[in-house]
């Protein structure tokens, strides 16, 4: 007997079938359609049935399909009427295309380059938005916030070209593209850099992947502001323009589920699917549009595909068998890119020739029709289709929208650019290419203007119909865009009491500097004037940092509030979520937390509402993991407090290598906007935070600084001493003498011990041991900021080159201090060594270079040679080199402490 037909087990087998006969009849109907009309017809009927079930409701809702056919989401017949003047908008776009190409080409004579092909493919995606959707800062409905535009970095020449047409830039500006050092004319930054051009750019996006995740959390932060009653942000929409290749970056898709889960319908991604990365096809053997559609649909997004231009309508009408749709679905992207560069004969043979039904269809099409469809007719190049997609996006409720717009990279730049793998690196057009471009765009530029060595910029005139139309449209939408506006808002100084509490010390109680910081902020959050502006951000480990006391009082933000009974509801410190919650507890995502921090840190500019974010994290998982976002934070002129908790390489007992941070301050020192501090005591934390509030948010708004603070705090409990008098300046500048040594004899050898963070306690123990056991006097200095000492010294060096007589603070502070200087910290030696060249005394340092490891604190410190005994031996060794103690003394000490 033949083997019985095996039926694969189904998920539905576990559910009761109340009418198996009816089920069998549906199966037989499907089999019959497949047998008589083909699989394409059967699939079509199933899709129609699923659509009907989804649209009628009544309990018929089914999980959505993750992919749809490779066709437009919005049929041509369903497209809304385009409200603009198509002729004027086409001419505006043409001028912008020309000037973008001219600007980059002219800059190439200096070797500065630029990118042409990206904007060429995306021009209509931007122009449609600027003409009809993007709200400016003067839009009343958005309360002065406007829309937030995350523009693709490589498209910046097109944005500059538009600002030139609008009168916001001159030819002199365009001629200084990528030239920013000096000169009477302000240069233009290569990409969207708010720090370089703070009047124009709001968001830095060219570090790929940062734009998408930042846009998601910006949209979410807009809702947070509204939920907490800070500002009504209902009139603000977030638009992120991305490349299909950029979606390879993990940050690009890291927050899609958050946006879908929280229903952020104030967010739209526009992905320019020109099918090309920087070097070649995005998905050479696959289809990036279909892959992205499935990814976004699975995350709960509304997906709008705008793939084909109007020329394709005739082909779809002829596709009575479904062969065209099937062929479009199966052709890989790299092959379709090739079709965009080949003649009609090639396309007839290789595309239509793959199926008899398609070959018959091709006989009805002219060569011109075929080349039009495959060379230029894309949804992203037709304003009516782009407008329809944008209108659908802003009208959709309950979910964010992604628009997958297909284009040709390098479109209108000629056959030498269009769809070529190398076009990202092609920086200029020659004279013949500019002539062809002029003719294609129908611009009134005479041949004589193209005979010069430099291609000219072109402008229709300040009073031309194009410019008047452009300006009228922007006025109707709330003013210029993109634009960054800062309306300084001064915050009153908070009560002095929380800072005074830290200044008094902890008495006999042992507390860690992490807990001191949390207690300080908890008190500051109670301030009547500024307390509501604090934004605590933590990636799911608040209890590690002692922040659980904030849960029931401040609440955790959730757009749905708390729809469940918390398991710990009967406890004092229960887990409380609320629509007006103040804490952003982001889960295990440092990248998401940094994106949150950036949105809050720049709210003073984006929304005119200064917020005070603090983001607390395992120090090892901060700068090492998200330094790129911290650089973007600096570029975006963000303000706030980053807190690297459980800091240092030897404080994390039992955690081991990947948790043992010995280098974060060194990475932080590379960021010019980061003020990095490693406080040793609770009162230092208070002084630093108070200074940060003054500099970033204080009562004098004209003096607000675009900086952010990075504090490393520790989980090692110690008795916190009261603040000595007159040390505030030293704390902020980076160095002060904490405890002067008392000589046991008049001629006792002497040295200076410099320490930061938890290492101050090793230095103090070493000071006592040196005096009691070896007759050596040591002065102990607290060094809250090695990097601020270095910056001051570098500034003095620069001043000296200008003929000024300035001495670095560290040099002046240590002037006359006897003996050598020995620095110690829980960081690699390169951290304190930053200041060595400005210290006049003999310099040496101890640190935790190498990989971390798991053990007790004492064992780890002995391993790295930074425990008090190691500090004593190192001090004696330095003094022995100077002849101030005998070498035998250092050797005996090493043996005595078990170090030899």
mmCIF file with all atom_site columns, N, CA, C and O in Angstrom, residues 17 78 234 252 304 380 390 398 449 486 509 516 570 580 593 611 619 633 640-642 666 724 797 803 807 868 877:
data_model
loop_
_atom_site.group_PDB
_atom_site.id
_atom_site.type_symbol
_atom_site.label_atom_id
_atom_site.label_alt_id
_atom_site.label_comp_id
_atom_site.label_asym_id
_atom_site.label_entity_id
_atom_site.label_seq_id
_atom_site.pdbx_PDB_ins_code
_atom_site.Cartn_x
_atom_site.Cartn_y
_atom_site.Cartn_z
_atom_site.occupancy
_atom_site.B_iso_or_equiv
_atom_site.pdbx_formal_charge
_atom_site.auth_seq_id
_atom_site.auth_comp_id
_atom_site.auth_asym_id
_atom_site.auth_atom_id
_atom_site.pdbx_PDB_model_num
ATOM 1   N N  . UNK A 1 17  ? -13.202 22.499 15.778  1.00 0.00 ? 17  UNK A N  1
ATOM 2   C CA . UNK A 1 17  ? -13.839 22.827 14.497  1.00 0.00 ? 17  UNK A CA 1
ATOM 3   C C  . UNK A 1 17  ? -15.293 22.384 14.599  1.00 0.00 ? 17  UNK A C  1
ATOM 4   O O  . UNK A 1 17  ? -15.599 21.185 14.545  1.00 0.00 ? 17  UNK A O  1
ATOM 5   N N  . UNK A 1 78  ? -7.842  56.251 -6.479  1.00 0.00 ? 78  UNK A N  1
ATOM 6   C CA . UNK A 1 78  ? -8.144  56.675 -5.108  1.00 0.00 ? 78  UNK A CA 1
ATOM 7   C C  . UNK A 1 78  ? -7.273  57.838 -4.651  1.00 0.00 ? 78  UNK A C  1
ATOM 8   O O  . UNK A 1 78  ? -7.409  58.291 -3.505  1.00 0.00 ? 78  UNK A O  1
ATOM 9   N N  . UNK A 1 234 ? -0.034  68.399 20.086  1.00 0.00 ? 234 UNK A N  1
ATOM 10  C CA . UNK A 1 234 ? -0.870  67.704 19.105  1.00 0.00 ? 234 UNK A CA 1
ATOM 11  C C  . UNK A 1 234 ? -0.647  68.228 17.693  1.00 0.00 ? 234 UNK A C  1
ATOM 12  O O  . UNK A 1 234 ? -0.864  67.498 16.716  1.00 0.00 ? 234 UNK A O  1
ATOM 13  N N  . UNK A 1 252 ? 18.435  51.955 13.206  1.00 0.00 ? 252 UNK A N  1
ATOM 14  C CA . UNK A 1 252 ? 17.328  52.376 12.338  1.00 0.00 ? 252 UNK A CA 1
ATOM 15  C C  . UNK A 1 252 ? 16.038  51.652 12.672  1.00 0.00 ? 252 UNK A C  1
ATOM 16  O O  . UNK A 1 252 ? 14.941  52.207 12.544  1.00 0.00 ? 252 UNK A O  1
ATOM 17  N N  . UNK A 1 304 ? 2.638   52.432 3.603   1.00 0.00 ? 304 UNK A N  1
ATOM 18  C CA . UNK A 1 304 ? 2.154   52.962 2.332   1.00 0.00 ? 304 UNK A CA 1
ATOM 19  C C  . UNK A 1 304 ? 3.274   52.820 1.312   1.00 0.00 ? 304 UNK A C  1
ATOM 20  O O  . UNK A 1 304 ? 4.348   53.407 1.476   1.00 0.00 ? 304 UNK A O  1
ATOM 21  N N  . UNK A 1 380 ? 8.034   57.781 -6.374  1.00 0.00 ? 380 UNK A N  1
ATOM 22  C CA . UNK A 1 380 ? 8.722   58.863 -5.684  1.00 0.00 ? 380 UNK A CA 1
ATOM 23  C C  . UNK A 1 380 ? 9.097   60.034 -6.550  1.00 0.00 ? 380 UNK A C  1
ATOM 24  O O  . UNK A 1 380 ? 9.576   61.057 -6.037  1.00 0.00 ? 380 UNK A O  1
ATOM 25  N N  . UNK A 1 390 ? 1.593   61.067 1.454   1.00 0.00 ? 390 UNK A N  1
ATOM 26  C CA . UNK A 1 390 ? 1.726   61.932 2.627   1.00 0.00 ? 390 UNK A CA 1
ATOM 27  C C  . UNK A 1 390 ? 0.353   62.205 3.258   1.00 0.00 ? 390 UNK A C  1
ATOM 28  O O  . UNK A 1 390 ? 0.210   62.216 4.477   1.00 0.00 ? 390 UNK A O  1
ATOM 29  N N  . UNK A 1 398 ? -3.793  56.021 15.057  1.00 0.00 ? 398 UNK A N  1
ATOM 30  C CA . UNK A 1 398 ? -3.559  54.831 15.862  1.00 0.00 ? 398 UNK A CA 1
ATOM 31  C C  . UNK A 1 398 ? -2.257  54.119 15.630  1.00 0.00 ? 398 UNK A C  1
ATOM 32  O O  . UNK A 1 398 ? -1.927  53.184 16.365  1.00 0.00 ? 398 UNK A O  1
ATOM 33  N N  . UNK A 1 449 ? 26.093  80.809 -20.903 1.00 0.00 ? 449 UNK A N  1
ATOM 34  C CA . UNK A 1 449 ? 26.352  80.753 -19.462 1.00 0.00 ? 449 UNK A CA 1
ATOM 35  C C  . UNK A 1 449 ? 27.049  79.463 -19.070 1.00 0.00 ? 449 UNK A C  1
ATOM 36  O O  . UNK A 1 449 ? 27.645  79.382 -17.991 1.00 0.00 ? 449 UNK A O  1
ATOM 37  N N  . UNK A 1 486 ? 15.382  79.421 19.032  1.00 0.00 ? 486 UNK A N  1
ATOM 38  C CA . UNK A 1 486 ? 15.532  79.333 20.486  1.00 0.00 ? 486 UNK A CA 1
ATOM 39  C C  . UNK A 1 486 ? 14.963  80.598 21.101  1.00 0.00 ? 486 UNK A C  1
ATOM 40  O O  . UNK A 1 486 ? 15.404  81.701 20.785  1.00 0.00 ? 486 UNK A O  1
ATOM 41  N N  . UNK A 1 509 ? 26.637  57.868 58.893  1.00 0.00 ? 509 UNK A N  1
ATOM 42  C CA . UNK A 1 509 ? 26.013  56.982 57.904  1.00 0.00 ? 509 UNK A CA 1
ATOM 43  C C  . UNK A 1 509 ? 26.891  56.842 56.668  1.00 0.00 ? 509 UNK A C  1
ATOM 44  O O  . UNK A 1 509 ? 27.466  57.816 56.178  1.00 0.00 ? 509 UNK A O  1
ATOM 45  N N  . UNK A 1 516 ? 23.787  59.565 46.855  1.00 0.00 ? 516 UNK A N  1
ATOM 46  C CA . UNK A 1 516 ? 23.783  61.006 47.123  1.00 0.00 ? 516 UNK A CA 1
ATOM 47  C C  . UNK A 1 516 ? 23.172  61.758 45.955  1.00 0.00 ? 516 UNK A C  1
ATOM 48  O O  . UNK A 1 516 ? 22.368  62.684 46.137  1.00 0.00 ? 516 UNK A O  1
ATOM 49  N N  . UNK A 1 570 ? 0.774   46.472 47.172  1.00 0.00 ? 570 UNK A N  1
ATOM 50  C CA . UNK A 1 570 ? 0.584   46.622 48.604  1.00 0.00 ? 570 UNK A CA 1
ATOM 51  C C  . UNK A 1 570 ? 1.850   47.038 49.341  1.00 0.00 ? 570 UNK A C  1
ATOM 52  O O  . UNK A 1 570 ? 1.852   47.174 50.561  1.00 0.00 ? 570 UNK A O  1
ATOM 53  N N  . UNK A 1 580 ? 0.713   60.611 33.134  1.00 0.00 ? 580 UNK A N  1
ATOM 54  C CA . UNK A 1 580 ? 1.485   61.817 33.441  1.00 0.00 ? 580 UNK A CA 1
ATOM 55  C C  . UNK A 1 580 ? 2.748   61.477 34.231  1.00 0.00 ? 580 UNK A C  1
ATOM 56  O O  . UNK A 1 580 ? 3.300   62.314 34.935  1.00 0.00 ? 580 UNK A O  1
ATOM 57  N N  . UNK A 1 593 ? 17.394  54.992 25.394  1.00 0.00 ? 593 UNK A N  1
ATOM 58  C CA . UNK A 1 593 ? 17.491  55.946 26.498  1.00 0.00 ? 593 UNK A CA 1
ATOM 59  C C  . UNK A 1 593 ? 18.246  57.197 26.069  1.00 0.00 ? 593 UNK A C  1
ATOM 60  O O  . UNK A 1 593 ? 17.886  58.317 26.449  1.00 0.00 ? 593 UNK A O  1
ATOM 61  N N  . UNK A 1 611 ? 13.687  71.410 29.556  1.00 0.00 ? 611 UNK A N  1
ATOM 62  C CA . UNK A 1 611 ? 13.544  70.252 30.433  1.00 0.00 ? 611 UNK A CA 1
ATOM 63  C C  . UNK A 1 611 ? 14.932  69.887 30.959  1.00 0.00 ? 611 UNK A C  1
ATOM 64  O O  . UNK A 1 611 ? 15.952  70.173 30.319  1.00 0.00 ? 611 UNK A O  1
ATOM 65  N N  . UNK A 1 619 ? 28.002  52.728 34.045  1.00 0.00 ? 619 UNK A N  1
ATOM 66  C CA . UNK A 1 619 ? 28.979  53.559 33.322  1.00 0.00 ? 619 UNK A CA 1
ATOM 67  C C  . UNK A 1 619 ? 29.610  52.802 32.157  1.00 0.00 ? 619 UNK A C  1
ATOM 68  O O  . UNK A 1 619 ? 29.930  53.393 31.129  1.00 0.00 ? 619 UNK A O  1
ATOM 69  N N  . UNK A 1 633 ? 24.292  64.351 20.257  1.00 0.00 ? 633 UNK A N  1
ATOM 70  C CA . UNK A 1 633 ? 23.721  65.199 21.307  1.00 0.00 ? 633 UNK A CA 1
ATOM 71  C C  . UNK A 1 633 ? 24.461  66.527 21.380  1.00 0.00 ? 633 UNK A C  1
ATOM 72  O O  . UNK A 1 633 ? 23.841  67.598 21.485  1.00 0.00 ? 633 UNK A O  1
ATOM 73  N N  . UNK A 1 640 ? 21.870  68.753 29.786  1.00 0.00 ? 640 UNK A N  1
ATOM 74  C CA . UNK A 1 640 ? 21.358  67.838 30.787  1.00 0.00 ? 640 UNK A CA 1
ATOM 75  C C  . UNK A 1 640 ? 22.490  67.120 31.492  1.00 0.00 ? 640 UNK A C  1
ATOM 76  O O  . UNK A 1 640 ? 23.666  67.471 31.351  1.00 0.00 ? 640 UNK A O  1
ATOM 77  N N  . UNK A 1 641 ? 22.140  66.074 32.248  1.00 0.00 ? 641 UNK A N  1
ATOM 78  C CA . UNK A 1 641 ? 23.099  65.352 33.076  1.00 0.00 ? 641 UNK A CA 1
ATOM 79  C C  . UNK A 1 641 ? 23.116  63.869 32.703  1.00 0.00 ? 641 UNK A C  1
ATOM 80  O O  . UNK A 1 641 ? 22.098  63.183 32.821  1.00 0.00 ? 641 UNK A O  1
ATOM 81  N N  . UNK A 1 642 ? 24.266  63.413 32.237  1.00 0.00 ? 642 UNK A N  1
ATOM 82  C CA . UNK A 1 642 ? 24.498  61.989 32.035  1.00 0.00 ? 642 UNK A CA 1
ATOM 83  C C  . UNK A 1 642 ? 25.206  61.461 33.272  1.00 0.00 ? 642 UNK A C  1
ATOM 84  O O  . UNK A 1 642 ? 26.208  62.036 33.714  1.00 0.00 ? 642 UNK A O  1
ATOM 85  N N  . UNK A 1 666 ? 37.834  58.915 29.617  1.00 0.00 ? 666 UNK A N  1
ATOM 86  C CA . UNK A 1 666 ? 38.737  59.195 28.501  1.00 0.00 ? 666 UNK A CA 1
ATOM 87  C C  . UNK A 1 666 ? 37.938  59.397 27.215  1.00 0.00 ? 666 UNK A C  1
ATOM 88  O O  . UNK A 1 666 ? 38.220  60.312 26.441  1.00 0.00 ? 666 UNK A O  1
ATOM 89  N N  . UNK A 1 724 ? 34.646  71.222 53.058  1.00 0.00 ? 724 UNK A N  1
ATOM 90  C CA . UNK A 1 724 ? 35.546  72.246 53.602  1.00 0.00 ? 724 UNK A CA 1
ATOM 91  C C  . UNK A 1 724 ? 35.198  73.615 53.033  1.00 0.00 ? 724 UNK A C  1
ATOM 92  O O  . UNK A 1 724 ? 34.571  73.734 51.975  1.00 0.00 ? 724 UNK A O  1
ATOM 93  N N  . UNK A 1 797 ? 47.482  77.452 26.599  1.00 0.00 ? 797 UNK A N  1
ATOM 94  C CA . UNK A 1 797 ? 48.483  77.286 25.543  1.00 0.00 ? 797 UNK A CA 1
ATOM 95  C C  . UNK A 1 797 ? 48.102  78.077 24.308  1.00 0.00 ? 797 UNK A C  1
ATOM 96  O O  . UNK A 1 797 ? 48.951  78.734 23.681  1.00 0.00 ? 797 UNK A O  1
ATOM 97  N N  . UNK A 1 803 ? 50.175  85.623 22.365  1.00 0.00 ? 803 UNK A N  1
ATOM 98  C CA . UNK A 1 803 ? 50.960  86.608 23.092  1.00 0.00 ? 803 UNK A CA 1
ATOM 99  C C  . UNK A 1 803 ? 50.459  86.915 24.485  1.00 0.00 ? 803 UNK A C  1
ATOM 100 O O  . UNK A 1 803 ? 50.991  87.809 25.153  1.00 0.00 ? 803 UNK A O  1
ATOM 101 N N  . UNK A 1 807 ? 48.613  81.197 32.767  1.00 0.00 ? 807 UNK A N  1
ATOM 102 C CA . UNK A 1 807 ? 49.161  79.991 33.370  1.00 0.00 ? 807 UNK A CA 1
ATOM 103 C C  . UNK A 1 807 ? 48.007  79.042 33.674  1.00 0.00 ? 807 UNK A C  1
ATOM 104 O O  . UNK A 1 807 ? 47.004  79.454 34.265  1.00 0.00 ? 807 UNK A O  1
ATOM 105 N N  . UNK A 1 868 ? 45.572  50.877 48.738  1.00 0.00 ? 868 UNK A N  1
ATOM 106 C CA . UNK A 1 868 ? 46.399  51.779 49.541  1.00 0.00 ? 868 UNK A CA 1
ATOM 107 C C  . UNK A 1 868 ? 47.841  51.314 49.693  1.00 0.00 ? 868 UNK A C  1
ATOM 108 O O  . UNK A 1 868 ? 48.770  52.136 49.641  1.00 0.00 ? 868 UNK A O  1
ATOM 109 N N  . UNK A 1 877 ? 58.745  54.551 46.186  1.00 0.00 ? 877 UNK A N  1
ATOM 110 C CA . UNK A 1 877 ? 59.613  54.337 45.026  1.00 0.00 ? 877 UNK A CA 1
ATOM 111 C C  . UNK A 1 877 ? 59.934  55.647 44.331  1.00 0.00 ? 877 UNK A C  1
ATOM 112 O O  . UNK A 1 877 ? 61.072  55.892 43.928  1.00 0.00 ? 877 UNK A O  1
#
